[in-house]
Amino acid sequence: MPSVWRPSFLLVVPLVLAAAIAAATSSARSPADLSGDWHLVVDDSILAERRGVTRRYHAFAKDPRNPVLVADRPWEGKVAYVYGSALPGEDGRGYRLWYHAWQGGEYRNLYATSPDGLRWEKPALGLVEFQGSKDNNLLFRRTKEDHLPVVLWTPDDPDPSRRYKLINYDYGRTAPANLVSGFWGATSADGIHWRDLPRNPILADPGDVGNFVWEARAGRYVGYPKVFAPVRGYRRRAVGYTATTQFEQWPPAELILVPDRIDDRWVTQDKQHTDFYGLCAFPYESGHLGLLWVFRITDGNNDGPIFVELVSSRDGVKWHRQEGDRPPLLDVGAPGAWDGGMITTVNQPLVEGDRIKLFYGGARHTHGGTKNAESAIGVATLRKDGFASLDAPAATPGAVTTRRWRGGGGPLRVNGDFRGGALRAEVLDAEARVVPGYGMEECVAVTADGIDLPVRWREHTALPTNARGLQLRFQVAGGSLYSFHVGAGVAWEDPAAVPDLAIDFEGKAEPARWTLVGGAVVQAGAGGNRALVLKKAGDAADLPGTAELGRTFTLAARVRTGSVSWTRIFSAHRGTGEPATGELIFDFNPRSGVVRLVVNGQRVQSRPRFLGDKQSHHYAATYDDGEVVLYVDGARVGEGRIRQGSVHLFSDRSLIEHLGAGRPLTGITLAGDLRVGEDPGTRFITFRDEAANAPTEQLVGTADDLLVARRALSQAEVERLAPAR
């Protein structure tokens, strides 16, 4: 069984792993490790309040000398690009680049070096033959379908022959090798001479794009491979997650991120939609950042531009999208430009002093334009920590208050530009009172521009200590705040847990918690209790904010119906075909007396129980790290297990299972919010195939006492919910 890392707010690190991490962090830090103790303001995850400030996003600046590496060798054709890796030299000087080329239906993996990131050399490696000669920079070759060479540098590996790890994709369609498709692994002492792992592929075949990273501080390998999921009427490319402490063994990927409705705001014609082509995510200072490859499908099929947006996270699993219009972090160039059609990137950028450097692949053509394909590699830069800032004008200062933290200490430092105004800060104690001597009026104004500016008070140059925790309140007047530093070993107070969605339809303010669909109404019955009333096909209620269920959850409702066929209680199913990853069905059949929960492409169903009396019954399902229990009227009627991994929906509407034996890594992420009463889908398109939803599972009757909780209720708790009101 793979040794996998499972994200948790209550993570207990095994002693062996902790020792390995301590050994790694005590040695010389790899230039590829971008983690640290600065706290960026790219999202609100560590902020308690902000008033009078505007979050402004900043794009990478493309170098005017681009492209810096072009396809100019016979074995490269006209297409040289990266879904690969760029690393500094082992001595910290120069750059190394692993990239690939495509020519006449064949992929080739290549290696290049540069003293400055602008002038590139393609050394004769003498490894792979091309047209009778090995005088080329071809790196390795299993088949003509090997591509996507992601290289991870792990200099602290005790085995020198394994300090470089390669993970790349092969379609497995090439005779006579006929490899098993998926992500293959290899190791190397120098990043040039590679040896395949004894067992390949190391990651089952979820899709042909995936980006991977070594998280040195946590001691784990993390991957973000493509996952296919049904999302709002289309089979779409989405983002999966997998993690392991053993490079040789990876658990199947789980769905974590799908395009939302804002991603489709550009659509003007039928069948246009947005996919996520890939995600390059990596630890950056105290959190995680991601380069999201956004694919706007303009022809309803497989063509359109790809550009890069910023996403941010505290744990690499739950991602925050940008506010407002979501401007590109790295956009395509002008029409006809060398990068005017598509942008892809290396798996992570590099930080050099006060700048971030990102190597990227640019294509003149859009995704479907392979007939005249032409692409090259460029470089772009950004201020360190400069992905987003909190800005306020000098005339109307703004305030930013952090959440409470413990630990840290030493001087307060900020990254910002305050040449047009000033920044001040005050320190608050655990009761949100200003610590004496650390008030705003005692703070010496910061009026400079820099990535590491000290903040002082008249009598203090270091932060106070307080075992119960501290907060900061910044005042920004005519400037931009990018990040701040309050010392090492900081532990932030967790945000409040997502509250249970409990709806009894009695409160006057409750309608904001649901949206009625079709002819659905909320009205009082004969006993005076209000309930959701569904009378015909298309009647339903949507429950906003219910797509992220996580590793534990409970669904429950009190339902009355005269139906004798399958009846939906909760659904996030496309309405046609077998359920896949990203979908959920919780329903029952009054005739057979069976209750079932279908999630992650798998089902658990109950033992038969009489349900055909047309009376009100209480139904509940709990999910706890894959363990499912089903209840009717408080009695346990079924149980089973949902396996970790994904069940992918392919273009021919078939389902491909990639499931593991371990516990879930991230839990259940749905492709859309839950609906009560029927499937939310109306039609569904996979590639060139279209299917309509026949509403044959419509709940006709009443639903009341709805519950969506991000915790698995005990049987005693379910029993207390069951009695009729």
XYZ file of C-alpha atoms in Angstrom:
725
model
C 0.000 0.000 0.000
C 1.348 3.484 -0.835
C 2.580 5.616 2.006
C 0.514 8.718 1.389
C 0.167 12.108 2.961
C -3.367 13.082 3.905
C -4.122 16.760 4.530
C -5.648 17.476 7.899
C -5.910 20.439 10.256
C -5.039 17.950 13.005
C -2.102 16.309 11.235
C 0.136 14.187 13.438
C 3.436 13.590 11.645
C 4.944 10.149 12.198
C 8.238 10.276 14.072
C 10.200 8.749 11.220
C 8.887 11.310 8.751
C 9.456 14.134 11.221
C 13.078 13.078 11.614
C 13.528 12.985 7.858
C 12.031 16.452 7.500
C 14.227 17.813 10.272
C 17.299 16.398 8.568
C 16.261 17.935 5.276
C 15.557 21.382 6.670
C 18.802 21.436 8.642
C 20.907 20.991 5.515
C 21.570 23.509 2.781
C 18.291 24.746 1.361
C 17.584 23.855 -2.260
C 16.970 26.843 -4.563
C 13.912 24.940 -5.761
C 12.358 25.178 -2.273
C 10.252 28.354 -2.220
C 8.694 27.811 1.215
C 9.354 30.284 4.011
C 7.798 32.408 6.743
C 6.430 35.383 4.820
C 2.659 35.737 4.646
C 1.147 36.935 1.383
C -2.118 38.856 1.117
C -3.252 37.095 -2.072
C -6.471 36.007 -0.325
C -8.270 36.462 2.997
C -7.272 33.152 4.574
C -5.163 34.800 7.314
C -7.109 38.063 7.458
C -9.877 38.801 9.938
C -11.001 42.095 8.403
C -10.119 44.592 5.696
C -11.708 48.003 5.277
C -11.019 50.635 2.666
C -8.415 48.594 0.787
C -8.566 47.092 -2.687
C -6.896 43.843 -3.628
C -5.000 44.357 -6.875
C -3.511 41.475 -8.848
C -0.246 41.836 -10.718
C 0.689 39.990 -13.901
C 4.082 38.620 -14.836
C 6.025 40.903 -17.184
C 7.224 39.120 -20.305
C 10.838 39.725 -21.273
C 11.038 41.838 -24.456
C 13.740 39.478 -25.765
C 11.308 36.552 -25.903
C 11.267 33.881 -27.134
C 14.533 32.836 -25.522
C 14.537 29.237 -26.773
C 13.158 28.235 -30.163
C 12.846 24.963 -32.049
C 15.830 25.188 -34.414
C 17.091 21.597 -34.595
C 15.806 18.870 -36.926
C 14.628 16.710 -34.003
C 12.584 19.594 -32.562
C 10.498 20.390 -35.623
C 8.702 23.689 -35.053
C 7.328 22.912 -31.618
C 9.420 23.305 -28.446
C 7.550 24.004 -25.235
C 7.293 23.258 -21.524
C 5.161 21.228 -19.399
C 8.448 20.557 -17.685
C 10.902 21.960 -15.179
C 13.489 24.720 -14.846
C 16.095 24.578 -12.088
C 19.201 26.535 -11.186
C 22.562 24.847 -11.522
C 23.627 22.787 -8.532
C 26.154 25.488 -7.663
C 23.419 28.128 -7.840
C 24.659 29.544 -11.135
C 22.886 29.339 -14.470
C 19.795 27.381 -15.413
C 18.807 23.920 -16.519
C 15.662 23.259 -18.520
C 13.806 20.024 -19.227
C 11.351 20.538 -22.070
C 9.807 18.626 -24.936
C 9.181 18.911 -28.641
C 6.500 17.573 -30.942
C 6.983 16.712 -34.588
C 4.838 14.646 -36.917
C 2.933 12.962 -34.116
C 6.056 12.159 -32.070
C 7.096 13.627 -28.733
C 10.736 14.080 -27.746
C 12.213 15.033 -24.366
C 15.113 17.471 -24.327
C 17.598 19.249 -22.079
C 19.140 22.726 -22.310
C 21.368 24.950 -20.173
C 21.832 28.691 -19.906
C 24.134 31.076 -18.024
C 21.448 33.764 -17.727
C 18.060 32.344 -18.749
C 18.238 34.205 -22.052
C 20.965 32.472 -24.060
C 20.398 28.733 -24.223
C 22.701 25.907 -25.211
C 21.507 22.492 -26.369
C 24.378 20.192 -25.402
C 25.194 17.029 -27.328
C 24.316 14.420 -24.708
C 25.055 11.310 -26.752
C 22.098 9.434 -25.295
C 19.333 9.038 -27.885
C 19.758 8.334 -31.572
C 18.088 10.550 -34.162
C 18.546 9.735 -37.846
C 21.665 7.695 -37.129
C 23.360 10.135 -34.745
C 23.404 10.766 -30.991
C 24.857 14.244 -31.445
C 21.793 15.949 -29.982
C 20.205 17.112 -26.732
C 17.600 14.349 -26.620
C 17.337 13.244 -23.020
C 15.649 9.845 -22.914
C 13.117 7.971 -24.971
C 10.930 5.018 -24.116
C 8.463 5.455 -26.979
C 7.418 8.226 -29.338
C 4.663 9.157 -26.869
C 6.876 10.037 -23.892
C 6.370 13.671 -22.935
C 5.784 16.124 -20.076
C 9.195 15.732 -18.383
C 8.739 17.063 -14.832
C 12.012 16.854 -12.901
C 12.124 17.089 -9.104
C 15.410 17.926 -7.408
C 15.713 16.326 -3.969
C 19.316 17.076 -2.930
C 18.799 15.659 0.566
C 18.016 12.148 -0.663
C 20.606 9.924 1.063
C 21.028 7.902 -2.136
C 23.044 10.060 -4.589
C 21.662 8.101 -7.544
C 18.121 9.243 -6.666
C 18.591 12.961 -6.102
C 16.706 13.722 -9.286
C 13.275 12.260 -9.912
C 11.489 12.294 -13.248
C 7.780 11.807 -13.728
C 6.307 11.997 -17.193
C 3.421 10.676 -19.245
C 3.180 7.983 -21.905
C 0.005 7.223 -23.839
C 0.875 3.517 -24.064
C -0.183 3.228 -27.703
C 3.190 2.598 -29.338
C 4.113 -0.847 -30.690
C 6.122 -2.903 -30.042
C 6.650 -1.556 -26.510
C 2.927 -1.156 -25.748
C 3.620 0.412 -22.376
C 0.868 0.779 -19.825
C -0.412 4.327 -20.145
C 0.091 6.650 -17.221
C 2.792 8.580 -15.415
C 6.160 6.830 -15.410
C 8.971 7.413 -12.955
C 12.759 7.395 -13.195
C 15.692 8.483 -11.034
C 19.068 10.043 -11.760
C 22.206 11.299 -10.077
C 22.642 14.254 -12.438
C 19.281 14.912 -14.098
C 20.600 13.669 -17.447
C 21.216 9.931 -17.193
C 17.979 8.259 -16.138
C 17.020 4.814 -14.898
C 13.392 3.682 -14.880
C 11.879 2.567 -11.614
C 11.330 -1.194 -11.297
C 7.545 -0.808 -11.328
C 5.866 1.569 -13.756
C 3.626 3.431 -14.198
C 3.803 4.905 -10.719
C 0.503 6.779 -11.110
C -2.547 5.370 -12.847
C -3.692 7.075 -16.006
C -6.091 9.893 -15.056
C -5.224 12.098 -18.049
C -2.305 13.184 -20.191
C -1.396 16.353 -18.273
C -0.046 16.503 -14.753
C 2.295 18.713 -12.778
C 4.288 17.576 -9.779
C 6.382 19.133 -7.033
C 8.596 18.123 -4.122
C 7.475 19.815 -0.890
C 10.753 19.818 1.036
C 9.393 21.323 4.261
C 6.607 18.733 4.516
C 8.652 15.825 3.152
C 6.162 14.763 0.481
C 5.695 14.602 -3.261
C 2.509 16.215 -4.556
C 0.868 15.916 -7.949
C -1.945 17.742 -9.721
C -2.958 15.510 -12.639
C -5.882 16.071 -14.942
C -9.222 14.578 -13.886
C -12.284 14.349 -16.127
C -15.584 15.272 -14.490
C -19.103 16.279 -15.563
C -19.521 19.997 -14.864
C -22.666 21.984 -15.774
C -23.572 20.163 -18.962
C -20.117 19.236 -20.235
C -17.429 16.653 -19.660
C -14.594 18.937 -18.602
C -10.947 18.793 -17.749
C -10.513 19.501 -14.044
C -7.781 19.333 -11.411
C -6.930 16.283 -9.333
C -4.702 15.876 -6.287
C -2.388 13.120 -5.130
C 0.397 13.021 -2.541
C 2.897 10.496 -1.230
C 6.070 10.166 0.815
C 7.348 7.391 -1.476
C 8.073 8.476 -5.034
C 7.634 4.917 -6.310
C 4.005 4.657 -5.165
C 1.273 7.225 -5.743
C -2.379 6.888 -4.750
C -4.968 7.671 -7.444
C -5.834 11.339 -7.869
C -8.931 12.880 -6.283
C -10.961 15.756 -7.717
C -10.288 19.109 -6.004
C -11.022 21.953 -8.459
C -13.527 22.463 -11.291
C -14.483 25.473 -13.436
C -17.192 27.572 -11.816
C -19.837 29.802 -13.373
C -17.530 32.816 -13.403
C -15.141 30.846 -15.599
C -17.880 30.668 -18.243
C -18.773 34.372 -18.131
C -17.090 34.972 -21.522
C -19.367 32.506 -23.337
C -21.421 34.007 -26.185
C -22.296 30.916 -28.247
C -23.818 27.546 -27.523
C -21.364 24.816 -26.461
C -18.581 27.219 -25.558
C -17.220 26.495 -22.088
C -14.103 26.548 -19.898
C -11.854 23.658 -18.914
C -8.838 23.579 -16.611
C -6.007 22.221 -18.727
C -3.573 21.921 -15.825
C -2.402 23.311 -12.499
C 1.211 23.985 -11.546
C 1.030 24.332 -7.766
C 3.896 24.686 -5.313
C 4.692 25.756 -1.749
C 5.478 29.455 -1.652
C 6.522 31.088 1.622
C 3.911 30.137 4.268
C 1.242 28.902 1.841
C 0.775 27.506 -1.638
C 0.343 29.212 -4.991
C -0.890 27.783 -8.257
C -0.554 28.604 -11.937
C -3.935 27.528 -13.307
C -4.010 26.825 -17.056
C -7.428 28.097 -18.157
C -8.661 26.626 -21.458
C -11.499 28.521 -23.135
C -13.068 26.131 -25.639
C -14.381 28.361 -28.388
C -15.595 25.762 -30.898
C -17.489 23.563 -28.449
C -15.003 20.802 -29.147
C -11.246 21.054 -28.605
C -10.004 24.445 -29.813
C -9.347 27.684 -28.020
C -6.718 29.694 -26.138
C -4.992 28.685 -22.898
C -3.739 31.284 -20.430
C -2.670 31.344 -16.774
C -4.591 32.543 -13.710
C -3.473 32.721 -10.090
C -4.951 30.490 -7.391
C -3.876 30.368 -3.743
C -4.172 27.944 -0.854
C -3.007 27.291 2.687
C -2.689 23.517 2.254
C -2.452 22.833 -1.489
C -5.911 21.231 -1.513
C -8.560 23.905 -0.948
C -7.936 26.664 -3.477
C -9.034 30.294 -3.492
C -9.882 31.913 -6.805
C -9.137 35.557 -7.567
C -11.707 38.222 -6.794
C -13.581 40.213 -9.403
C -12.689 39.762 -13.066
C -9.871 37.272 -12.408
C -7.234 38.929 -14.601
C -4.643 36.594 -16.157
C -1.389 36.143 -14.289
C 0.239 35.363 -17.640
C -1.867 36.045 -20.713
C -1.495 35.019 -24.322
C 0.156 37.530 -26.606
C -1.455 39.510 -29.396
C -3.042 37.520 -32.256
C -0.274 36.184 -34.469
C 2.421 36.644 -31.821
C 4.719 33.734 -30.997
C 2.704 33.183 -27.788
C -0.643 34.456 -29.078
C -2.496 31.134 -28.868
C -1.513 29.199 -25.758
C 0.556 29.534 -22.595
C 1.892 26.683 -20.456
C 4.502 26.894 -17.695
C 7.211 24.990 -15.885
C 6.052 23.240 -12.732
C 7.209 26.116 -10.499
C 9.000 29.475 -10.811
C 12.351 30.445 -9.300
C 12.998 33.248 -6.805
C 16.133 35.343 -7.329
C 16.633 38.181 -4.882
C 13.790 40.632 -5.289
C 12.363 38.990 -8.448
C 10.481 35.841 -9.423
C 11.429 34.236 -12.726
C 9.027 32.000 -14.645
C 9.862 30.079 -17.813
C 6.863 29.360 -20.003
C 5.866 27.793 -23.282
C 4.099 29.921 -25.838
C 2.307 28.777 -28.981
C 1.276 30.836 -31.966
C -1.665 28.484 -32.525
C -4.600 27.701 -30.250
C -5.127 24.214 -28.832
C -6.846 22.767 -31.882
C -4.480 24.337 -34.410
C -1.923 21.528 -34.585
C -1.804 21.573 -38.409
C 0.342 24.718 -38.360
C 1.772 24.223 -34.889
C 4.625 26.495 -33.869
C 5.793 27.170 -30.327
C 8.798 28.317 -28.317
C 9.868 29.121 -24.761
C 9.996 32.500 -23.044
C 10.619 33.987 -19.631
C 8.649 36.416 -17.466
C 9.344 38.129 -14.151
C 7.446 39.505 -11.168
C 8.294 41.288 -7.945
C 8.982 38.856 -5.092
C 5.651 38.110 -3.361
C 4.121 40.447 -5.921
C 1.172 38.329 -7.040
C -1.345 40.597 -5.288
C -1.344 43.664 -3.051
C -3.743 45.462 -0.748
C -3.885 49.111 -1.818
C -5.417 52.264 -0.389
C -5.161 55.927 -1.440
C -3.393 58.444 0.791
C -6.532 60.553 1.193
C -8.626 57.676 2.575
C -6.431 55.189 4.453
C -7.496 51.573 4.667
C -7.106 49.012 7.447
C -6.111 45.342 7.324
C -6.441 43.162 10.433
C -4.915 39.708 10.556
C -6.265 36.671 12.305
C -4.699 35.692 15.613
C -1.401 33.795 15.572
C 0.901 32.151 18.077
C 4.650 31.720 17.906
C 6.982 33.807 15.798
C 8.721 36.831 17.246
C 11.446 39.281 16.374
C 10.996 42.355 14.177
C 7.937 42.963 12.041
C 8.892 43.238 8.367
C 6.818 44.066 5.315
C 7.087 43.857 1.549
C 5.453 46.889 0.014
C 5.651 50.144 -1.890
C 4.717 53.144 0.236
C 6.593 55.908 -1.601
C 3.316 57.696 -2.246
C 2.167 57.565 1.346
C 2.826 55.511 4.469
C 2.231 52.237 6.264
C 1.755 51.944 10.018
C 0.879 48.977 12.206
C -0.390 48.236 15.677
C -0.308 45.002 17.656
C -3.418 43.577 19.331
C -3.524 41.061 22.169
C -5.767 38.005 22.465
C -8.694 40.254 23.476
C -8.126 42.497 20.434
C -6.810 45.328 22.628
C -3.829 47.384 21.531
C -0.672 46.230 23.304
C 0.791 49.204 25.232
C 3.617 50.803 23.276
C 2.516 49.169 20.015
C -0.271 51.512 18.962
C -0.728 53.071 15.551
C 0.247 56.532 16.838
C 3.510 55.106 18.208
C 4.487 53.402 14.964
C 7.200 55.006 12.833
C 5.728 55.432 9.355
C 7.176 53.272 6.568
C 7.517 55.414 3.434
C 9.888 53.371 1.255
C 9.629 50.670 -1.412
C 11.223 47.297 -0.699
C 10.749 43.586 -0.244
C 12.040 43.550 3.368
C 11.198 46.776 5.202
C 11.369 46.913 9.028
C 8.409 48.254 10.996
C 9.277 49.926 14.325
C 7.555 51.663 17.178
C 9.078 54.534 19.153
C 10.143 52.270 21.997
C 10.205 48.881 20.285
C 11.945 47.225 17.346
C 10.597 43.712 17.958
C 7.133 42.251 18.357
C 5.863 41.539 21.882
C 5.349 38.014 23.175
C 1.984 36.674 24.199
C 1.298 32.973 24.693
C -2.397 33.512 23.996
C -1.745 34.996 20.597
C -1.435 38.316 18.795
C -3.000 40.142 15.882
C -1.761 42.908 13.595
C -3.695 45.834 12.239
C -2.053 47.605 9.308
C -2.992 51.085 8.149
C -2.271 51.593 4.452
C -2.341 55.165 3.172
C -1.101 55.713 -0.358
C 0.694 52.423 -0.886
C 0.639 48.697 -1.603
C 1.144 45.883 0.910
C 2.271 42.562 -0.617
C 3.354 40.444 2.357
C 4.596 40.566 5.943
C 6.811 38.575 8.316
C 6.240 38.034 12.052
C 8.916 35.426 12.725
C 9.382 31.698 12.258
C 7.134 28.894 13.429
C 3.881 30.857 13.267
C 0.623 28.969 13.854
C -2.485 30.780 12.640
C -5.807 30.397 14.367
C -8.032 28.213 12.209
C -10.965 29.943 10.536
C -14.423 29.099 11.771
C -15.724 25.765 10.524
C -18.267 25.819 7.717
C -21.635 25.919 9.524
C -24.186 23.184 9.011
C -26.874 23.938 6.458
C -30.009 23.085 8.430
C -33.307 24.155 6.863
C -36.730 23.639 8.432
C -38.406 26.292 6.200
C -39.882 28.069 9.219
C -37.580 31.109 9.443
C -38.483 34.286 7.575
C -34.860 34.967 6.543
C -34.172 31.435 5.356
C -34.904 31.772 1.601
C -31.385 33.132 1.076
C -30.165 29.616 1.888
C -31.911 27.964 -1.055
C -33.125 28.775 -4.557
C -36.451 27.443 -5.788
C -36.483 25.875 -9.250
C -39.458 25.362 -11.576
C -42.772 25.397 -9.741
C -41.361 24.511 -6.328
C -42.907 26.383 -3.404
C -42.551 26.545 0.363
C -45.892 26.369 2.112
C -47.565 25.139 5.274
C -49.243 21.757 5.403
C -52.307 20.629 7.301
C -50.367 20.544 10.568
C -49.080 24.076 10.102
C -45.459 23.135 9.454
C -43.899 24.686 6.391
C -42.092 22.428 3.915
C -40.719 22.358 0.398
C -43.490 21.237 -1.967
C -42.603 19.669 -5.334
C -45.522 18.808 -7.630
C -44.137 18.050 -11.089
C -41.047 17.390 -13.188
C -38.550 20.219 -12.904
C -39.563 21.286 -9.406
C -36.532 21.415 -7.106
C -34.472 23.553 -4.740
C -30.777 24.372 -5.119
C -28.540 24.582 -2.038
C -25.715 27.103 -2.609
C -22.315 26.415 -1.093
C -22.686 22.638 -0.814
C -20.179 21.449 -3.435
C -17.240 20.971 -1.053
C -18.301 18.215 1.316
C -14.837 17.157 2.460
C -13.746 14.054 4.314
C -16.755 13.830 6.624
C -20.351 14.858 6.018
C -23.994 14.060 6.691
C -26.996 14.444 4.390
C -30.481 14.173 5.853
C -34.069 15.099 5.015
C -37.645 14.269 5.913
C -39.521 13.262 2.761
C -43.082 12.307 1.906
C -44.045 11.018 -1.530
C -46.586 8.844 -3.291
C -44.062 7.766 -5.920
C -43.231 4.089 -6.432
C -39.929 4.548 -8.319
C -36.491 5.957 -7.537
C -36.912 9.341 -5.878
C -34.100 11.858 -5.554
C -33.540 13.490 -2.181
C -30.187 15.180 -2.879
C -28.474 15.160 -6.265
C -25.459 16.573 -8.050
C -25.772 14.219 -11.029
C -25.744 15.335 -14.660
C -29.056 13.549 -15.268
C -27.910 10.963 -17.793
C -25.569 8.001 -17.646
C -23.820 6.342 -14.740
C -22.486 8.672 -12.012
C -18.805 9.650 -12.135
C -16.382 11.475 -9.858
C -17.744 14.911 -8.987
C -21.341 13.671 -8.778
C -23.610 12.549 -5.936
C -27.007 10.905 -5.603
C -28.868 10.266 -2.355
C -32.239 8.695 -3.101
C -34.639 5.866 -2.279
C -37.069 3.526 -3.997
C -40.433 3.164 -2.192
C -41.256 -0.017 -4.120
C -38.074 -1.957 -3.330
C -37.441 -0.242 0.002
C -33.816 0.473 -0.894
C -31.944 3.653 0.061
C -28.643 4.459 -1.649
C -25.794 6.942 -1.661
C -23.806 7.209 -4.881
C -20.637 9.301 -4.678
C -17.242 9.295 -6.401
C -18.672 6.880 -8.993
C -19.474 4.229 -6.360
C -22.614 3.241 -4.523
C -23.649 2.026 -1.098
C -27.217 0.813 -0.694
C -29.380 -0.349 2.161
C -31.111 -3.542 2.993
C -34.779 -3.459 1.890
C -37.193 -1.722 4.246
C -40.888 -0.958 3.774
C -41.179 2.621 2.490
C -44.318 2.452 0.342
C -46.830 3.698 2.912
C -46.872 7.242 1.481
C -45.995 8.574 4.926
C -43.218 10.941 5.953
C -39.859 9.247 6.599
C -36.517 10.607 7.707
C -33.539 9.614 5.541
C -29.879 10.167 6.430
C -26.468 9.224 5.060
C -23.152 9.770 6.830
C -19.718 9.693 5.197
C -16.599 9.433 7.357
C -13.311 9.081 5.442
C -14.990 6.740 2.982
C -17.147 4.819 5.485
C -20.857 5.246 4.692
C -23.850 4.510 6.934
C -27.479 4.803 5.774
C -30.453 5.454 8.066
C -34.236 5.465 7.780
C -36.227 6.947 10.666
C -33.127 6.775 12.860
C -32.533 3.062 12.258
C -29.321 1.905 10.606
C -30.281 0.137 7.365
C -27.030 -0.111 5.393
C -23.322 0.510 5.358
C -20.391 0.287 2.964
C -17.185 1.895 1.805
C -16.390 4.439 -0.915
C -12.862 3.854 -2.193
C -10.237 6.564 -2.582
C -9.431 7.847 -6.086
C -11.543 8.827 -9.080
C -13.978 7.368 -11.589
C -13.334 9.360 -14.760
C -15.938 10.138 -17.396
C -14.409 9.660 -20.836
C -15.425 11.161 -24.161
C -17.386 8.057 -25.191
C -19.370 8.297 -21.921
C -17.607 5.251 -20.499
C -16.315 5.284 -16.934
C -12.703 4.464 -16.100
C -11.953 3.604 -12.475
C -8.688 4.581 -10.809
C -9.371 3.629 -7.211
C -7.068 2.860 -4.309
C -7.302 0.857 -1.122
C -6.290 3.644 1.241
C -8.301 6.320 2.970
C -9.282 9.473 1.064
C -6.675 12.199 0.653
C -9.039 15.150 0.380
C -12.594 13.824 0.600
C -15.512 14.619 -1.674
C -15.559 17.622 -3.987
C -18.614 17.888 -6.202
C -18.720 19.519 -9.611
C -21.682 21.615 -8.508
C -23.965 22.377 -5.584
C -26.565 19.930 -4.352
C -30.155 20.052 -5.553
C -33.182 18.698 -3.685
C -35.813 16.816 -5.675
C -34.192 15.940 -9.007
C -30.950 15.966 -10.982
C -29.718 19.461 -11.895
C -28.724 18.540 -15.456
C -30.847 19.211 -18.546
C -28.503 18.099 -21.347
C -24.992 16.751 -21.341
C -22.252 16.953 -23.966
C -19.183 14.726 -24.133
C -16.909 15.684 -27.009
C -19.295 15.401 -30.013
C -22.032 13.417 -28.278
C -25.105 15.000 -26.680
C -27.646 13.393 -24.338
C -30.798 14.764 -22.720
C -31.906 14.294 -19.127
C -35.220 12.536 -18.641
C -36.547 13.529 -15.187
C -37.565 10.003 -14.168
C -36.423 10.279 -10.540
C -38.423 13.384 -9.652
C -39.474 13.777 -6.039
C -43.192 14.542 -6.091
C -44.225 15.369 -2.566
C -42.668 17.308 0.307
C -39.188 17.682 1.771
C -38.425 19.189 5.169
C -35.702 19.341 7.829
C -32.899 19.388 5.262
C -29.389 18.966 6.641
C -25.985 19.237 4.979
C -23.311 18.983 7.682
C -19.521 18.775 7.243
C -19.265 16.110 9.914
C -20.462 12.530 10.228
C -23.238 12.399 12.798
C -23.317 9.496 15.220
C -26.238 7.101 15.232
C -27.515 8.732 18.427
C -27.483 12.142 16.736
C -29.343 10.771 13.720
C -31.901 9.158 16.020
C -32.560 12.539 17.648
C -33.240 14.081 14.237
C -35.625 11.363 13.108
C -38.864 11.898 15.113
C -41.468 13.877 13.219
C -42.082 17.436 14.360
